[in-house]
Each structure stands twice: as C-alpha cells, then as structure tokens.
CSV table of C-alpha atoms and ligand atoms in Angstrom, one decimal:
chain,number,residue,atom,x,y,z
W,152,UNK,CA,21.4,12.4,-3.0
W,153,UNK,CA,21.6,11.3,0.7
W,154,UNK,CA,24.6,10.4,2.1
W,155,UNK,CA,24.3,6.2,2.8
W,156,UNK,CA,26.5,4.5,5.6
W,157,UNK,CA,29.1,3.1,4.1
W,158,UNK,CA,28.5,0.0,5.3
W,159,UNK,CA,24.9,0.2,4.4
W,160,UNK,CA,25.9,0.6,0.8
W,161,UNK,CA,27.9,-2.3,0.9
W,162,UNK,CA,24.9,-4.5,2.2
W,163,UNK,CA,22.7,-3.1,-0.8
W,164,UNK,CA,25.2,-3.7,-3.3
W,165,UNK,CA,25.8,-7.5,-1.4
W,166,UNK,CA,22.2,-8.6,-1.0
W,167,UNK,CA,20.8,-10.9,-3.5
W,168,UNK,CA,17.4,-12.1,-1.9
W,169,UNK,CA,16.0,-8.6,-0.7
W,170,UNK,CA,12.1,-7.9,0.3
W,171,UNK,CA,10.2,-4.2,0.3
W,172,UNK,CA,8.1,-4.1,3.0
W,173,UNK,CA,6.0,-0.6,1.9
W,174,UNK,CA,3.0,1.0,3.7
W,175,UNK,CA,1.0,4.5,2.3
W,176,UNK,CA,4.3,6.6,2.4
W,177,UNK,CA,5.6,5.1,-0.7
W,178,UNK,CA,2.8,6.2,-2.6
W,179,UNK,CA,2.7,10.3,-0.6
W,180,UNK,CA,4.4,11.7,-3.0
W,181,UNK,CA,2.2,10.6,-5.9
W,182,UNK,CA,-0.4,12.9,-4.0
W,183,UNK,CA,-2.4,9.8,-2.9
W,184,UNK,CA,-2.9,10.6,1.1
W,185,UNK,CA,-1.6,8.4,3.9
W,186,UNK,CA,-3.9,7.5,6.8
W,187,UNK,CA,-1.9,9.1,9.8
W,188,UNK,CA,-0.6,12.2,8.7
W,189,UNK,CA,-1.6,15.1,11.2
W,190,UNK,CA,-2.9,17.3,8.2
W,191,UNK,CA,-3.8,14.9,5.3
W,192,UNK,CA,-4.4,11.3,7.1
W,193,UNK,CA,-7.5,10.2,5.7
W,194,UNK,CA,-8.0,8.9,9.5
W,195,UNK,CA,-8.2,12.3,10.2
W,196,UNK,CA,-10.9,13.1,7.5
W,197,UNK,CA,-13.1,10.2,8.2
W,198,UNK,CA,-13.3,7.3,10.7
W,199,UNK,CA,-11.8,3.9,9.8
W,200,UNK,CA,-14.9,2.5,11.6
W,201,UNK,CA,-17.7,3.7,9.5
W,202,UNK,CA,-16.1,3.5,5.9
W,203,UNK,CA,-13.4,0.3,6.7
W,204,UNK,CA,-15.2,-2.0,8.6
W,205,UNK,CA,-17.4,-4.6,8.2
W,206,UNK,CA,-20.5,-3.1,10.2
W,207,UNK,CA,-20.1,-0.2,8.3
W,208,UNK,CA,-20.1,-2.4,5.0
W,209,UNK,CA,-23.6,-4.0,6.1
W,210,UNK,CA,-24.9,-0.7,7.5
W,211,UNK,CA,-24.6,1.3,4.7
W,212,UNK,CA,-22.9,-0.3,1.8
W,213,UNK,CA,-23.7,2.3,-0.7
W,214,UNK,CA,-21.3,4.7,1.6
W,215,UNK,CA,-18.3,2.1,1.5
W,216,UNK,CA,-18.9,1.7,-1.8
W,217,UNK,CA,-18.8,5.3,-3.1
W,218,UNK,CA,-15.9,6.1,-0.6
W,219,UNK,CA,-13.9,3.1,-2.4
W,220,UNK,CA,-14.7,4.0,-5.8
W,221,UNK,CA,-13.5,7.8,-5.1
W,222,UNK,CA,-10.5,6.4,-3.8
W,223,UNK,CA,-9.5,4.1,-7.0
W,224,UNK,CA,-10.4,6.9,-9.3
W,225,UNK,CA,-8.0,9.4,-7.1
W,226,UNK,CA,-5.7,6.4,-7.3
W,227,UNK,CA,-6.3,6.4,-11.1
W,228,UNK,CA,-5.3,9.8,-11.4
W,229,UNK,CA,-2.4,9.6,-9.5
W,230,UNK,CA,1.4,8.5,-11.2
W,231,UNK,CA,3.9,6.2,-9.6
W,232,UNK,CA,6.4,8.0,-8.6
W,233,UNK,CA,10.6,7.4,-8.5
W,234,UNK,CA,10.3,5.1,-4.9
W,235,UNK,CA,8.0,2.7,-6.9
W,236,UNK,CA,9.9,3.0,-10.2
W,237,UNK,CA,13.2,2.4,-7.7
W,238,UNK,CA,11.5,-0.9,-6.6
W,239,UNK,CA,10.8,-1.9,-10.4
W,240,UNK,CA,14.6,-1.3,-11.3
W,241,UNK,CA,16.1,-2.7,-8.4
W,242,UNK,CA,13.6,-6.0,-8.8
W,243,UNK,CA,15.0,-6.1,-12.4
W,244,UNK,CA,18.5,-5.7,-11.6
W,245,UNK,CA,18.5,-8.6,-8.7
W,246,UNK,CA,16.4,-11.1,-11.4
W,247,UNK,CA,19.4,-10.0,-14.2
W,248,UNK,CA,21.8,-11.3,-11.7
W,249,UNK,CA,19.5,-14.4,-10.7
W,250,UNK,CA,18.9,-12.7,-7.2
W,251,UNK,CA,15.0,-11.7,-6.1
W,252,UNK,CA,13.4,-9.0,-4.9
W,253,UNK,CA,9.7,-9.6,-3.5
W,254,UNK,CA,7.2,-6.3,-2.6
W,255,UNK,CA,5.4,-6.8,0.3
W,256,UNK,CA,2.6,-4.0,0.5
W,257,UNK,CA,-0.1,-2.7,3.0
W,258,UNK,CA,-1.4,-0.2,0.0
W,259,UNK,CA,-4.6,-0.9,-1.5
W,260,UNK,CA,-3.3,1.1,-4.8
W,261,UNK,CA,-1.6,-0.5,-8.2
W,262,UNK,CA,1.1,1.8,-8.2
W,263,UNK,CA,4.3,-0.5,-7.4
W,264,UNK,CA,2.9,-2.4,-10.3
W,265,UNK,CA,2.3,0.5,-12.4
W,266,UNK,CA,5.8,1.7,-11.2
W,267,UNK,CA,7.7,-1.7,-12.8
W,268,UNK,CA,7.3,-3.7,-9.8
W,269,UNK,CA,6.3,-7.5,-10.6
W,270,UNK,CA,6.2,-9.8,-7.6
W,271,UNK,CA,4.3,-7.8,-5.2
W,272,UNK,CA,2.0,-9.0,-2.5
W,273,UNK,CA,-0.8,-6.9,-1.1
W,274,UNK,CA,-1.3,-8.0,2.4
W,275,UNK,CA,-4.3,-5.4,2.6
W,276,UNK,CA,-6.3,-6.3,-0.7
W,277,UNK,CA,-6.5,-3.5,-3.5
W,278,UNK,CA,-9.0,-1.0,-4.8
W,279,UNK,CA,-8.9,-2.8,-8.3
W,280,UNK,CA,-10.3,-6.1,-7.1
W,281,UNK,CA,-14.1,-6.8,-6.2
W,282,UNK,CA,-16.3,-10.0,-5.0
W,283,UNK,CA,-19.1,-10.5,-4.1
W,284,UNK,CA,-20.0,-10.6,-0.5
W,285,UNK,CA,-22.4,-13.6,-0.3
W,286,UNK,CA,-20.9,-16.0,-2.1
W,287,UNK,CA,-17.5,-14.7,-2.5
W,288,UNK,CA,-17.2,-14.7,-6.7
W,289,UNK,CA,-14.4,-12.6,-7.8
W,290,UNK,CA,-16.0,-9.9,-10.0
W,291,UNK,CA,-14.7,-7.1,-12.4
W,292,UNK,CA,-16.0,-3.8,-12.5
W,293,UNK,CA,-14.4,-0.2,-13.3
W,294,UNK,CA,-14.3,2.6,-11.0
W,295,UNK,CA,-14.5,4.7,-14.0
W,296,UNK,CA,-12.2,8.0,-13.5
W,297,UNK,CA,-11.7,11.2,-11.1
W,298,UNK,CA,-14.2,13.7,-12.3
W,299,UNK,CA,-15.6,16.6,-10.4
W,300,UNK,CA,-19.0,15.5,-10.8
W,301,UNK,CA,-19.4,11.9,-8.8
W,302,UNK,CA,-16.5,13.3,-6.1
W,303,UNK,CA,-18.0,16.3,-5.3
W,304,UNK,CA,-15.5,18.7,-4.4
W,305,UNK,CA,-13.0,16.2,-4.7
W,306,UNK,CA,-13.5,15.6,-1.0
W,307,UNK,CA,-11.9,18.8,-0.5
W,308,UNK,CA,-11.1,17.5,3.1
W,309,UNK,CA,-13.7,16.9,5.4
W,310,UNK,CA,-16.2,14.0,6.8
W,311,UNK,CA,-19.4,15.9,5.7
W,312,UNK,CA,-18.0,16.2,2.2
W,313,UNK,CA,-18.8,12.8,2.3
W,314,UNK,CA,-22.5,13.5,2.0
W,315,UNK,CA,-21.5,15.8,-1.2
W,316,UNK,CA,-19.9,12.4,-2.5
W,317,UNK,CA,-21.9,10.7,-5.3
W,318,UNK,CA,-23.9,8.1,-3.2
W,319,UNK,CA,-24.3,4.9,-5.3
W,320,UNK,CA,-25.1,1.6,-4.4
W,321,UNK,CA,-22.8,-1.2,-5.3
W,322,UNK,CA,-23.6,-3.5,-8.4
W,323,UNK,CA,-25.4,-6.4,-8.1
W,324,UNK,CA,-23.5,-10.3,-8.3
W,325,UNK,CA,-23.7,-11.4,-11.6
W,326,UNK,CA,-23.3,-14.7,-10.4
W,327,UNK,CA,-25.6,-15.3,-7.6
W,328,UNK,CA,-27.8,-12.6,-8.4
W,329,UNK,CA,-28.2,-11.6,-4.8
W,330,UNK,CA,-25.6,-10.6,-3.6
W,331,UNK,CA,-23.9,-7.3,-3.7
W,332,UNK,CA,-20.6,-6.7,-4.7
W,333,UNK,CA,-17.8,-5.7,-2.2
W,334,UNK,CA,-14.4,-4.0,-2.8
W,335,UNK,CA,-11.7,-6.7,-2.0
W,336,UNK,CA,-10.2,-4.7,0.8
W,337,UNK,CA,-9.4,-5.8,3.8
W,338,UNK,CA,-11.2,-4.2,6.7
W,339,UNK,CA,-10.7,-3.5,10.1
W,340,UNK,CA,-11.7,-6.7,12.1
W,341,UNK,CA,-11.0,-9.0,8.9
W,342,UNK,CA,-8.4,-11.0,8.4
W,343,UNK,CA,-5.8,-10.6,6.0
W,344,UNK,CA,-5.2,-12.6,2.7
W,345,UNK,CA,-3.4,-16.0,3.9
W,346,UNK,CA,-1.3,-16.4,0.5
W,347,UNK,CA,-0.5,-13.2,0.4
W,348,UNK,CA,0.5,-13.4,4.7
W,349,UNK,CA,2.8,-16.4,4.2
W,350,UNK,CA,4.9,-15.5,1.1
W,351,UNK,CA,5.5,-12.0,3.1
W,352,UNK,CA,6.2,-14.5,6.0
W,353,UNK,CA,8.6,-17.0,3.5
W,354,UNK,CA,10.4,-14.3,2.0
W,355,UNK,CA,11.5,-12.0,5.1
W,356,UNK,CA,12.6,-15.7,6.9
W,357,UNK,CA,14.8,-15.8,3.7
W,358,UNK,CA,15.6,-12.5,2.6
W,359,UNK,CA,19.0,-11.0,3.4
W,360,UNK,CA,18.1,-7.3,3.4
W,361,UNK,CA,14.6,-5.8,3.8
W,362,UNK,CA,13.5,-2.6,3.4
W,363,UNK,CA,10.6,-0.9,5.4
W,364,UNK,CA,9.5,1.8,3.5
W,365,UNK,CA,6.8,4.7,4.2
W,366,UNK,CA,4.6,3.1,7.2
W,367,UNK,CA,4.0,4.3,10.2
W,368,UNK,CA,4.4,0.7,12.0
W,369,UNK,CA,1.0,0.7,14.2
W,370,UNK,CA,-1.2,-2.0,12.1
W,371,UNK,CA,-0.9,-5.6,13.0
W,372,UNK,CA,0.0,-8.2,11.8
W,373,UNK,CA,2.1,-6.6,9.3
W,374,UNK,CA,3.5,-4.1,12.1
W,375,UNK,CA,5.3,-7.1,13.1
W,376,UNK,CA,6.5,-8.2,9.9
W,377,UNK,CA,10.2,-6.3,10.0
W,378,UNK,CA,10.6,-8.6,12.7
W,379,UNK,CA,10.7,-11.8,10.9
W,380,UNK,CA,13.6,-10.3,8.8
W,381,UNK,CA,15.8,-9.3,11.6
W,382,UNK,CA,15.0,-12.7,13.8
W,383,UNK,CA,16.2,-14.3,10.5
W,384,UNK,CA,19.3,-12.4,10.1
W,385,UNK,CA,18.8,-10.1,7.5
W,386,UNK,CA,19.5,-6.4,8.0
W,387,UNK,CA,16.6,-3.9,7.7
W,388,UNK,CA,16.8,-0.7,6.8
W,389,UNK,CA,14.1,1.7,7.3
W,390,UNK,CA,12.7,4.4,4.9
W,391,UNK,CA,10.8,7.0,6.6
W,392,UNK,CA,10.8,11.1,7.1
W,393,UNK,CA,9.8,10.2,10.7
W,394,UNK,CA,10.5,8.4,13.7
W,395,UNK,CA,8.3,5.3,13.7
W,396,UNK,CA,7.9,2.9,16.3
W,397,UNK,CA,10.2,0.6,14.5
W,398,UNK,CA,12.9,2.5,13.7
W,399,UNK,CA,14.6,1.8,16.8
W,400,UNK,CA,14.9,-1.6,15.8
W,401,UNK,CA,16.0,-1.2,12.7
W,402,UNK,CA,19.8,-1.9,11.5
W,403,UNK,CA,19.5,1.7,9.4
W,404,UNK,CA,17.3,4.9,9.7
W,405,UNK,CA,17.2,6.7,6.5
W,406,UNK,CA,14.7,9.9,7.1
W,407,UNK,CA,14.1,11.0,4.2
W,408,UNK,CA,11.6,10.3,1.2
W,409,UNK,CA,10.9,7.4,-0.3
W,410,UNK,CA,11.3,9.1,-4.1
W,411,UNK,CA,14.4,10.3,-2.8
W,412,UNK,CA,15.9,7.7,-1.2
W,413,UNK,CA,15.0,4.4,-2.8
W,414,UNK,CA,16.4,5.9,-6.4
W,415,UNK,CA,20.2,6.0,-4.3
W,416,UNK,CA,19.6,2.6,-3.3
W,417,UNK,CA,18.8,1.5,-6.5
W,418,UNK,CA,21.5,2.9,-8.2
W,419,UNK,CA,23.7,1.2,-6.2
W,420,UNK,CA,22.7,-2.3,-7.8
W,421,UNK,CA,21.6,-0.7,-11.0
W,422,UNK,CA,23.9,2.4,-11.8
W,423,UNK,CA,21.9,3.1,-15.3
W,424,UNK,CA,22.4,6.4,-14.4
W,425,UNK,CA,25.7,7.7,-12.4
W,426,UNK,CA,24.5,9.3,-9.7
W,427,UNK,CA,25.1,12.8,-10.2
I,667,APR,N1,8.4,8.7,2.0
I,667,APR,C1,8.4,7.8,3.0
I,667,APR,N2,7.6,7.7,4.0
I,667,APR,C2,6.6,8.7,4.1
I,667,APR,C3,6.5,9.7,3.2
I,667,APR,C4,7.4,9.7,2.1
I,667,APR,N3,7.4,10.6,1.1
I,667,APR,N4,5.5,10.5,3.5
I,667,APR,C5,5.0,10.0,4.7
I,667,APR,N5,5.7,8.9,5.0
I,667,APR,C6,5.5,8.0,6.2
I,667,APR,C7,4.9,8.7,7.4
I,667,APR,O1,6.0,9.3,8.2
I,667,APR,C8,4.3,7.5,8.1
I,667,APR,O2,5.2,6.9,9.0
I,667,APR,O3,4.5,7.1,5.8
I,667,APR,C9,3.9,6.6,7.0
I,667,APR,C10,2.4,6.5,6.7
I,667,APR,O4,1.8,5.8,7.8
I,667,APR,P1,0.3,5.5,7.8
I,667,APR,O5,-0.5,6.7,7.3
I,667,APR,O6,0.0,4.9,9.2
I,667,APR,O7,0.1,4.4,6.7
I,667,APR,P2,0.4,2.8,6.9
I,667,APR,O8,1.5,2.6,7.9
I,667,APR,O9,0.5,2.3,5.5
I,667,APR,O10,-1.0,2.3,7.6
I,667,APR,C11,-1.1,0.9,7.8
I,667,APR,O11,-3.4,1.1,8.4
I,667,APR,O12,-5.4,2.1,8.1
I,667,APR,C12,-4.7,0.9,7.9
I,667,APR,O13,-5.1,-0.4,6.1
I,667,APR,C13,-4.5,0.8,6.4
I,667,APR,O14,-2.7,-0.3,5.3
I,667,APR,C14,-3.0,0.7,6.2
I,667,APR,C15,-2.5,0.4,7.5
C-alpha cells in the first residue's frame, strides 16, 4: 500500500464533506483508454475534431454515431475497478456518519456508478444518454454489446480502422419524427451541463477535502475546478501516476494509480478490511 503523509491521513480520516473530482484515469485500469496517453490516447488514434465536435456531428453523423456506440459497448465490456469501488465505499462510509461525498466526473462512462458510487455528476455527459438534436427530447436507445462484427477489429488502434467500423446512421426521433438522435455528450465547442457545472461548483466551495483523480488537467472549465476547493479552503490531494499541470498546486501528490491508491484512502474512513 503506498505510504500516506501523515498528516494527509489525518485530513482523510478528519473530512466529512469531501468531493472526487475524476477525469479518464480513474477508469485506465478497467482497460477503457484515456484521451492523452502517448501510446493509447484515443487523441492519438483519432481527432477530437472530426468524431467530438459539433461540425463533425452535422457533417457526418453516421461517423459520430458509430464511433459512440463502439465506445459504450467497449465501455459495456469493461468492469469498474478498486478506484471506483473506493469512491462507492468511502461515499458510504461519510453518509454512515452523516458526512457526504459528491463525484464530480469528466468520463462519459457509468462506471463510478457501476463501482457503488451514488451522487455523481457528469460534467461531460455520458455514453448511456441520447436526445434528439432538433428538438432536444431525451431518448433511450441501447448500444447493444462489444462484438467483433459491428467494431471491426475492435479498432485495433488506428484512424483508418475507423472505416472498418460498422457505419450506421443514428435512429430517427420518435418524437418529432425528424430529427436524428444524438449521443448526449458534450463536444468540443459546447457547453457543458449547467446543473451538473454548479453542484460541482457548490460542492468544491463547501467541501473540506477534494480529491483530483486520474486527469490530465488541460480541459476547461473543469481544469479549473481544483481551484474552487483550494480558494475555499479545503485541501486537495491529487491522484495521478504523472506530473500534471495541477499538481503543483495541489496540497498532496500521490503518483501512483487510482486502483491502488484510492482503496488506502478509503480504508482509512472505512477499515472493512485492515490494511494488510
Ligand atoms: N490512475 C490515475 N491516473 C491515471 C491512470 C491511473 N491508473 N492512468 C492514467 N492516468 C492519468 C494520466 O496520467 C493523465 O494525467 O489520467 C490522466 C488522463 O488524462 P486525459 O487522457 O487528458 O483525460 P482527461 O483529463 O479526463 O481529459 C479531459 O478532455 O477530451 C476531453 O472530454 C474529454 O473529458 C475529457 C477531457
């Protein structure tokens, strides 16, 4: 288990109102890529601009669309792994002792919530929610599941795989028959969620630890969120193998993994299991 500054633990074991502020990292060791990772980044298989934009939406929506659905279905396959179930157990500790913990998350995936997490906030929209673009109505619709025959090779790894990828067109409204229906992402050049900005923005004003976990901290607005905590006092510690461009700020720098490291802060409010 790593070793945790002493006074570090102390904060953990202190703080009662405590928000996890995650990006893709979280969810890296569930095999789901990150965006800026030199080998895997999915920024460095395909351009954010022609699969997570709006022009790229309206110029070829059948594209976004596939790309999205063979990103829920990997996200299907995928497991949550000890960093979300850390989060669950810690968020259920705090609540046992009339404390809080809220999860504040740039990832588009369901695996905090798969992982035991319940209050968690997704400032970047998810895979498992759709609309419709013209006139907005929320829609259901399943992804279906990984399967060798819509992903091609799985998208072994490169942009032209993308032409291998099973090119469908999205569904049709059901409600205003015309239009089509979108993920409910959000894209480059969109803005993000409101509710979903201003109870991240409410709960790191009133949090007394916050915990930046797996992002690479180049993405506003919620770059800026860690901010918000340590203007209001609270001590943040970061979660990250790497040097990112917040952790200079930050009150601690734990480099190391998420599934490593959240599990020895969680037992620190939660010892369910002595730590070995
Ligand atoms: N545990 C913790 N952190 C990890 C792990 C791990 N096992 N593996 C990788 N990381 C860190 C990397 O060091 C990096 O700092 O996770 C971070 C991932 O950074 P990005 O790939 O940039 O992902 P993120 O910060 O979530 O991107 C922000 O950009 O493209 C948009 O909408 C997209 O929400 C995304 C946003």
């Amino acid at each position: 288990a790593p070793h945790l500054p002493a006074e570090l633990a102390e904060a953990v074991h202190s703080a009662r109102r405590v928000v996890v502020l995650s990006g893709a990292g979280i969810s890296a060791e569930s095999g789901v890529p990150t965006f800026r990772d030199a080998q895997t980044g999915l920024w460095e298989r395909f351009s954010p601009e022609q699969l997570a934009s709006e022009d790229a939406w309206w110029a070829d929506p059948a594209l976004v669309w596939s790309w999205y659905q063979w990103r829920a279905r990997m996200v299907r396959a995928c497991a949550p792994n000890p960093g979300h179930q850390a989060v669950g157990r810690w968020q259920r500790a705090l609540a046992r002792e009339g404390g809080s913990l809220q999860v504040v998350t740039q990832n588009v995936d369901d695996l905090h919530e798969r992982g035991g997490a319940e209050v968690v906030s997704h400032l970047h929209g998810s895979l498992f929610e759709y609309r419709c673009a013209e006139c907005g109505e929320p829609a259901e619709h399943d992804p279906g599941v990984a399967g060798a025959r819509e992903d091609g090779a799985a998208l072994a790894g490169h942009e032209d795989d993308l032409e291998q990828l099973m090119r469908v067109p999205p569904p049709r409204c059901g409600h205003c028959q015309d239009g089509l229906l979108r993920p409910g992402i959000v894209w480059f050049g969109e803005m993000l969620p409101s509710e979903a900005l201003e109870r991240a923005y409410t709960a790191l004003e009133q949090c007394d630890l916050a915990v930046v976990v797996g992002t690479s901290a180049v993405v506003q607005p919620a770059a800026s969120l860690p901010f918000v905590a340590l203007g209001a006092g609270a001590a943040v510690v970061e979660v990250n193998p790497e040097v990112t461009e917040f952790s200079s700020a930050a009150t601690w720098h734990l480099a190391g993994p998420a599934g490593t490291v959240l599990p020895a802060l969680a037992d620190l409010v939660d010892p369910a299991i002595p730590h070995p």
